[in-house]
PDB file of C-alpha atoms in Angstrom:
ATOM      1  CA  MET Z   1       9.699 -10.662  12.026  1.00  0.00           C
ATOM      2  CA  LEU Z   2      11.033  -7.169  12.635  1.00  0.00           C
ATOM      3  CA  LYS Z   3       9.835  -5.394  15.750  1.00  0.00           C
ATOM      4  CA  ARG Z   4       7.806  -2.164  15.517  1.00  0.00           C
ATOM      5  CA  GLU Z   5      10.845  -0.126  16.646  1.00  0.00           C
ATOM      6  CA  GLU Z   6      13.013  -1.682  13.914  1.00  0.00           C
ATOM      7  CA  LEU Z   7      10.407  -0.927  11.247  1.00  0.00           C
ATOM      8  CA  LEU Z   8      10.020   2.665  12.450  1.00  0.00           C
ATOM      9  CA  LYS Z   9      13.792   3.128  12.471  1.00  0.00           C
ATOM     10  CA  MET Z  10      13.964   1.928   8.857  1.00  0.00           C
ATOM     11  CA  PHE Z  11      11.333   4.460   7.742  1.00  0.00           C
ATOM     12  CA  GLU Z  12      12.782   7.326   9.779  1.00  0.00           C
ATOM     13  CA  SER Z  13      16.372   6.681   8.700  1.00  0.00           C
ATOM     14  CA  ALA Z  14      15.266   6.934   5.053  1.00  0.00           C
ATOM     15  CA  GLY Z  15      13.386  10.205   5.686  1.00  0.00           C
ATOM     16  CA  ALA Z  16      10.024   8.590   4.916  1.00  0.00           C
ATOM     17  CA  VAL Z  17       8.204  10.224   7.863  1.00  0.00           C
ATOM     18  CA  ARG Z  18       7.827  13.968   7.327  1.00  0.00           C
ATOM     19  CA  HIS Z  19       6.297  16.740   9.439  1.00  0.00           C
ATOM     20  CA  GLY Z  20       4.644  19.994   8.279  1.00  0.00           C
ATOM     21  CA  HIS Z  21       1.240  20.700   6.661  1.00  0.00           C
ATOM     22  CA  PHE Z  22       0.187  18.317   3.916  1.00  0.00           C
ATOM     23  CA  GLU Z  23      -2.762  17.680   1.625  1.00  0.00           C
ATOM     24  CA  LEU Z  24      -3.020  13.893   1.273  1.00  0.00           C
ATOM     25  CA  SER Z  25      -4.148  12.135  -1.915  1.00  0.00           C
ATOM     26  CA  SER Z  26      -7.464  11.489  -0.116  1.00  0.00           C
ATOM     27  CA  GLY Z  27      -7.989  15.282   0.090  1.00  0.00           C
ATOM     28  CA  LEU Z  28      -7.570  15.265   3.882  1.00  0.00           C
ATOM     29  CA  HIS Z  29      -4.995  17.493   5.599  1.00  0.00           C
ATOM     30  CA  SER Z  30      -2.381  16.324   8.108  1.00  0.00           C
ATOM     31  CA  GLY Z  31       0.616  17.559  10.088  1.00  0.00           C
ATOM     32  CA  SER Z  32       2.563  14.417   9.191  1.00  0.00           C
ATOM     33  CA  TYR Z  33       3.126  12.555   5.959  1.00  0.00           C
ATOM     34  CA  VAL Z  34       4.570   9.147   5.231  1.00  0.00           C
ATOM     35  CA  GLN Z  35       6.380   9.087   1.872  1.00  0.00           C
ATOM     36  CA  CYS Z  36       7.044   5.371   1.427  1.00  0.00           C
ATOM     37  CA  ALA Z  37       8.945   6.011  -1.819  1.00  0.00           C
ATOM     38  CA  GLN Z  38      11.754   7.359   0.379  1.00  0.00           C
ATOM     39  CA  VAL Z  39      12.272   3.975   2.070  1.00  0.00           C
ATOM     40  CA  LEU Z  40      11.473   1.913  -1.036  1.00  0.00           C
ATOM     41  CA  GLN Z  41      14.188   3.662  -3.065  1.00  0.00           C
ATOM     42  CA  TYR Z  42      16.643   1.452  -1.174  1.00  0.00           C
ATOM     43  CA  PRO Z  43      16.376  -2.053  -2.695  1.00  0.00           C
ATOM     44  CA  ARG Z  44      17.516  -3.864   0.464  1.00  0.00           C
ATOM     45  CA  PHE Z  45      14.879  -2.054   2.558  1.00  0.00           C
ATOM     46  CA  ALA Z  46      12.231  -2.766  -0.102  1.00  0.00           C
ATOM     47  CA  GLU Z  47      13.222  -6.435  -0.192  1.00  0.00           C
ATOM     48  CA  LYS Z  48      13.068  -6.762   3.609  1.00  0.00           C
ATOM     49  CA  LEU Z  49       9.721  -4.963   3.844  1.00  0.00           C
ATOM     50  CA  GLY Z  50       8.344  -7.213   1.092  1.00  0.00           C
ATOM     51  CA  GLN Z  51       9.458 -10.308   2.989  1.00  0.00           C
ATOM     52  CA  GLU Z  52       7.938  -9.030   6.230  1.00  0.00           C
ATOM     53  CA  LEU Z  53       4.623  -8.189   4.552  1.00  0.00           C
ATOM     54  CA  ALA Z  54       4.473 -11.509   2.678  1.00  0.00           C
ATOM     55  CA  ALA Z  55       5.031 -13.338   5.987  1.00  0.00           C
ATOM     56  CA  LEU Z  56       1.780 -11.853   7.348  1.00  0.00           C
ATOM     57  CA  PHE Z  57      -0.095 -13.891   4.721  1.00  0.00           C
ATOM     58  CA  SER Z  58       1.898 -17.137   4.867  1.00  0.00           C
ATOM     59  CA  ASP Z  59      -1.251 -19.197   5.548  1.00  0.00           C
ATOM     60  CA  ALA Z  60      -3.101 -17.911   2.471  1.00  0.00           C
ATOM     61  CA  THR Z  61      -3.015 -19.356  -1.037  1.00  0.00           C
ATOM     62  CA  ILE Z  62      -1.918 -16.435  -3.214  1.00  0.00           C
ATOM     63  CA  GLU Z  63      -1.690 -16.729  -7.000  1.00  0.00           C
ATOM     64  CA  ALA Z  64      -1.164 -13.045  -7.841  1.00  0.00           C
ATOM     65  CA  VAL Z  65      -0.411  -9.733  -6.164  1.00  0.00           C
ATOM     66  CA  VAL Z  66      -2.236  -6.626  -7.382  1.00  0.00           C
ATOM     67  CA  SER Z  67      -1.304  -3.113  -6.241  1.00  0.00           C
ATOM     68  CA  PRO Z  68      -2.668   0.356  -6.941  1.00  0.00           C
ATOM     69  CA  ALA Z  69      -0.270   2.561  -8.900  1.00  0.00           C
ATOM     70  CA  MET Z  70       1.844   4.397  -8.042  1.00  0.00           C
ATOM     71  CA  GLY Z  71       2.369   3.852  -4.319  1.00  0.00           C
ATOM     72  CA  GLY Z  72       1.898   0.092  -4.297  1.00  0.00           C
ATOM     73  CA  LEU Z  73       4.082  -0.778  -7.304  1.00  0.00           C
ATOM     74  CA  ILE Z  74       7.442  -1.443  -5.650  1.00  0.00           C
ATOM     75  CA  ILE Z  75       6.150  -3.052  -2.464  1.00  0.00           C
ATOM     76  CA  GLY Z  76       3.716  -5.213  -4.473  1.00  0.00           C
ATOM     77  CA  GLN Z  77       6.624  -6.482  -6.580  1.00  0.00           C
ATOM     78  CA  GLU Z  78       8.673  -7.256  -3.473  1.00  0.00           C
ATOM     79  CA  VAL Z  79       5.801  -9.060  -1.734  1.00  0.00           C
ATOM     80  CA  ALA Z  80       5.235 -11.194  -4.840  1.00  0.00           C
ATOM     81  CA  ARG Z  81       8.972 -11.993  -4.994  1.00  0.00           C
ATOM     82  CA  ALA Z  82       8.887 -13.142  -1.340  1.00  0.00           C
ATOM     83  CA  LEU Z  83       5.902 -15.483  -1.805  1.00  0.00           C
ATOM     84  CA  PRO Z  84       6.508 -19.194  -2.415  1.00  0.00           C
ATOM     85  CA  GLN Z  85       6.751 -20.429  -6.021  1.00  0.00           C
ATOM     86  CA  LEU Z  86       3.409 -21.474  -7.521  1.00  0.00           C
ATOM     87  CA  LYS Z  87       2.883 -25.096  -8.480  1.00  0.00           C
ATOM     88  CA  SER Z  88       0.999 -23.862 -11.528  1.00  0.00           C
ATOM     89  CA  GLY Z  89       1.920 -20.849 -13.592  1.00  0.00           C
ATOM     90  CA  LEU Z  90       5.027 -19.926 -15.505  1.00  0.00           C
ATOM     91  CA  PRO Z  91       7.842 -22.259 -14.316  1.00  0.00           C
ATOM     92  CA  GLY Z  92      10.522 -20.407 -12.381  1.00  0.00           C
ATOM     93  CA  ALA Z  93       8.699 -17.065 -12.666  1.00  0.00           C
ATOM     94  CA  GLY Z  94       7.150 -16.905  -9.192  1.00  0.00           C
ATOM     95  CA  VAL Z  95       3.928 -15.196  -8.233  1.00  0.00           C
ATOM     96  CA  PRO Z  96       2.962 -12.472 -10.739  1.00  0.00           C
ATOM     97  CA  ALA Z  97       2.825  -8.856  -9.540  1.00  0.00           C
ATOM     98  CA  MET Z  98       0.335  -6.696 -11.444  1.00  0.00           C
ATOM     99  CA  PHE Z  99      -0.959  -3.208 -10.876  1.00  0.00           C
ATOM    100  CA  VAL Z 100      -4.104  -1.223 -11.429  1.00  0.00           C
ATOM    101  CA  GLU Z 101      -3.888   2.352 -12.643  1.00  0.00           C
ATOM    102  CA  ARG Z 102      -6.165   5.208 -13.625  1.00  0.00           C
ATOM    103  CA  ASP Z 103      -7.304   5.549 -17.222  1.00  0.00           C
ATOM    104  CA  ALA Z 104      -7.928   8.889 -18.981  1.00  0.00           C
ATOM    105  CA  SER Z 105     -11.272   9.251 -17.171  1.00  0.00           C
ATOM    106  CA  GLY Z 106      -9.650   8.682 -13.767  1.00  0.00           C
ATOM    107  CA  THR Z 107     -11.140   5.204 -13.312  1.00  0.00           C
ATOM    108  CA  MET Z 108      -8.902   2.547 -11.778  1.00  0.00           C
ATOM    109  CA  CYS Z 109      -8.475  -0.456 -14.110  1.00  0.00           C
ATOM    110  CA  LEU Z 110      -6.160  -3.242 -15.258  1.00  0.00           C
ATOM    111  CA  ARG Z 111      -4.191  -2.206 -18.352  1.00  0.00           C
ATOM    112  CA  ARG Z 112      -0.955  -3.167 -20.164  1.00  0.00           C
ATOM    113  CA  GLY Z 113      -2.310  -6.621 -20.977  1.00  0.00           C
ATOM    114  CA  PHE Z 114      -2.668  -7.660 -17.319  1.00  0.00           C
ATOM    115  CA  ALA Z 115      -5.424 -10.238 -16.842  1.00  0.00           C
ATOM    116  CA  LEU Z 116      -6.633 -12.512 -14.078  1.00  0.00           C
ATOM    117  CA  LYS Z 117      -7.915 -16.047 -14.410  1.00  0.00           C
ATOM    118  CA  PRO Z 118     -11.392 -16.838 -13.079  1.00  0.00           C
ATOM    119  CA  ASP Z 119     -11.261 -17.233  -9.275  1.00  0.00           C
ATOM    120  CA  GLN Z 120      -7.494 -16.527  -9.193  1.00  0.00           C
ATOM    121  CA  HIS Z 121      -6.506 -15.879  -5.557  1.00  0.00           C
ATOM    122  CA  VAL Z 122      -5.228 -12.318  -5.242  1.00  0.00           C
ATOM    123  CA  LEU Z 123      -3.474 -10.399  -2.484  1.00  0.00           C
ATOM    124  CA  VAL Z 124      -3.936  -6.605  -2.798  1.00  0.00           C
ATOM    125  CA  ILE Z 125      -0.887  -4.695  -1.524  1.00  0.00           C
ATOM    126  CA  GLU Z 126      -0.653  -0.936  -0.865  1.00  0.00           C
ATOM    127  CA  ASP Z 127       2.023   1.281   0.665  1.00  0.00           C
ATOM    128  CA  VAL Z 128      -0.099   3.324   3.122  1.00  0.00           C
ATOM    129  CA  TRP Z 129      -3.721   3.197   4.224  1.00  0.00           C
ATOM    130  CA  THR Z 130      -5.279   6.523   5.210  1.00  0.00           C
ATOM    131  CA  THR Z 131      -8.887   6.083   4.068  1.00  0.00           C
ATOM    132  CA  GLY Z 132      -8.297   2.792   2.245  1.00  0.00           C
ATOM    133  CA  GLY Z 133      -9.811   4.202  -0.952  1.00  0.00           C
ATOM    134  CA  SER Z 134      -7.161   2.967  -3.396  1.00  0.00           C
ATOM    135  CA  THR Z 135      -7.212  -0.518  -1.900  1.00  0.00           C
ATOM    136  CA  GLN Z 136     -11.018  -0.613  -2.134  1.00  0.00           C
ATOM    137  CA  GLU Z 137     -10.776   0.418  -5.798  1.00  0.00           C
ATOM    138  CA  ALA Z 138      -8.158  -2.274  -6.457  1.00  0.00           C
ATOM    139  CA  ILE Z 139     -10.398  -4.906  -4.810  1.00  0.00           C
ATOM    140  CA  ARG Z 140     -13.274  -3.823  -7.060  1.00  0.00           C
ATOM    141  CA  VAL Z 141     -11.115  -4.052 -10.209  1.00  0.00           C
ATOM    142  CA  VAL Z 142      -9.850  -7.527  -9.266  1.00  0.00           C
ATOM    143  CA  GLU Z 143     -13.384  -8.778  -8.623  1.00  0.00           C
ATOM    144  CA  GLU Z 144     -14.703  -7.284 -11.872  1.00  0.00           C
ATOM    145  CA  ALA Z 145     -11.828  -9.030 -13.696  1.00  0.00           C
ATOM    146  CA  GLY Z 146     -12.931 -12.378 -12.236  1.00  0.00           C
ATOM    147  CA  GLY Z 147     -10.272 -12.715  -9.525  1.00  0.00           C
ATOM    148  CA  ARG Z 148     -10.916 -13.430  -5.867  1.00  0.00           C
ATOM    149  CA  VAL Z 149      -9.284 -11.127  -3.326  1.00  0.00           C
ATOM    150  CA  VAL Z 150      -8.246 -13.275  -0.372  1.00  0.00           C
ATOM    151  CA  ALA Z 151      -6.539 -10.538   1.669  1.00  0.00           C
ATOM    152  CA  ALA Z 152      -5.190  -6.980   1.625  1.00  0.00           C
ATOM    153  CA  GLY Z 153      -1.983  -5.664   3.125  1.00  0.00           C
ATOM    154  CA  ALA Z 154      -0.063  -2.428   3.559  1.00  0.00           C
ATOM    155  CA  MET Z 155       3.248  -1.349   4.975  1.00  0.00           C
ATOM    156  CA  ILE Z 156       1.592   1.316   7.126  1.00  0.00           C
ATOM    157  CA  ASP Z 157      -1.932   1.799   8.468  1.00  0.00           C
ATOM    158  CA  ARG Z 158      -2.176   5.452   9.459  1.00  0.00           C
ATOM    159  CA  SER Z 159      -5.963   5.331   9.920  1.00  0.00           C
ATOM    160  CA  GLY Z 160      -5.857   4.342  13.588  1.00  0.00           C
ATOM    161  CA  GLY Z 161      -7.619   1.087  12.700  1.00  0.00           C
ATOM    162  CA  LYS Z 162     -10.560   2.863  11.047  1.00  0.00           C
ATOM    163  CA  VAL Z 163     -10.163   1.367   7.562  1.00  0.00           C
ATOM    164  CA  GLU Z 164     -12.278  -1.695   6.902  1.00  0.00           C
ATOM    165  CA  PHE Z 165     -12.122  -4.051   3.954  1.00  0.00           C
ATOM    166  CA  PRO Z 166     -14.336  -6.976   2.951  1.00  0.00           C
ATOM    167  CA  VAL Z 167     -11.337  -9.334   3.327  1.00  0.00           C
ATOM    168  CA  GLU Z 168      -8.629 -10.080   5.901  1.00  0.00           C
ATOM    169  CA  ALA Z 169      -6.363  -7.027   6.145  1.00  0.00           C
ATOM    170  CA  GLN Z 170      -3.031  -6.547   7.895  1.00  0.00           C
ATOM    171  CA  ALA Z 171      -0.401  -3.825   8.003  1.00  0.00           C
ATOM    172  CA  LEU Z 172       3.217  -4.103   9.072  1.00  0.00           C
ATOM    173  CA  LEU Z 173       3.054  -0.926  11.110  1.00  0.00           C
ATOM    174  CA  ASP Z 174       0.151   0.904  12.745  1.00  0.00           C
ATOM    175  CA  LEU Z 175       1.075   4.571  12.717  1.00  0.00           C
ATOM    176  CA  PRO Z 176      -2.026   6.557  13.656  1.00  0.00           C
ATOM    177  CA  ILE Z 177      -1.613  10.114  12.420  1.00  0.00           C
ATOM    178  CA  ALA Z 178      -4.420  12.648  12.765  1.00  0.00           C
ATOM    179  CA  SER Z 179      -5.941  13.888   9.513  1.00  0.00           C
ATOM    180  CA  PHE Z 180      -8.623  16.516   8.984  1.00  0.00           C
ATOM    181  CA  GLU Z 181     -11.181  17.633   6.458  1.00  0.00           C
ATOM    182  CA  PRO Z 182      -9.832  20.886   4.932  1.00  0.00           C
ATOM    183  CA  ASP Z 183     -12.649  22.902   6.567  1.00  0.00           C
ATOM    184  CA  ASP Z 184     -11.703  21.519  10.001  1.00  0.00           C
ATOM    185  CA  CYS Z 185      -7.921  21.666   9.630  1.00  0.00           C
ATOM    186  CA  PRO Z 186      -6.240  23.432  12.597  1.00  0.00           C
ATOM    187  CA  LEU Z 187      -3.111  24.001  10.490  1.00  0.00           C
ATOM    188  CA  CYS Z 188      -5.152  25.919   7.915  1.00  0.00           C
ATOM    189  CA  ARG Z 189      -6.763  27.937  10.712  1.00  0.00           C
ATOM    190  CA  ASP Z 190      -3.251  28.835  11.895  1.00  0.00           C
ATOM    191  CA  GLY Z 191      -2.607  30.303   8.441  1.00  0.00           C
ATOM    192  CA  SER Z 192      -0.219  27.790   6.895  1.00  0.00           C
ATOM    193  CA  ALA Z 193      -0.743  26.439   3.390  1.00  0.00           C
ATOM    194  CA  ALA Z 194      -0.908  22.690   2.753  1.00  0.00           C
ATOM    195  CA  MET Z 195       1.725  21.131   0.478  1.00  0.00           C
ATOM    196  CA  LYS Z 196       0.780  18.280  -1.860  1.00  0.00           C
ATOM    197  CA  PRO Z 197       3.608  15.762  -1.502  1.00  0.00           C
ATOM    198  CA  GLY Z 198       1.794  12.791  -3.065  1.00  0.00           C
ATOM    199  CA  SER Z 199       1.690  11.369  -6.559  1.00  0.00           C
ATOM    200  CA  ARG Z 200      -1.705  12.822  -7.544  1.00  0.00           C
TER     201      ARG Z 200
END
């Protein structure tokens, strides 16, 4: 397993940790932003991070990985690749990596022909947890589709340990970064305008 310092160095060297005034996809404001796409654009980093994250769940039986689009797509694929081959399933194909995405009404759902078998054991993988909202939505979609979420994981937990899920949850890196409701944002009070760096 990589040490915290090694993980941080990987993210910082790729320019994934940014400083300024940001509006997060949750609507909260922050003076720092973690853009995981910056580190995941490098396939060797993505592969290593996927292996490290998969190792956190080595004791669990996992039959599929489901990630919220867009942030979880690449890391979900890499985690699935790093998991051991299933005894059942498509021979030689490995653990399937699926994703949930928003439909025209903004509701998170499985599309593109993705389907889960009844009681299929699912690991939900996300890039960053701030409020945990996207992961919670993904858990709901998996359960409504008949799957069973056995755990949730993320590369970074920036909530300071505040996010809670109804299943085991682990992150590779705890990176507590203060975030504020827009009405309470000290950066706004200082007169700067928040940038929206995210995918929504």
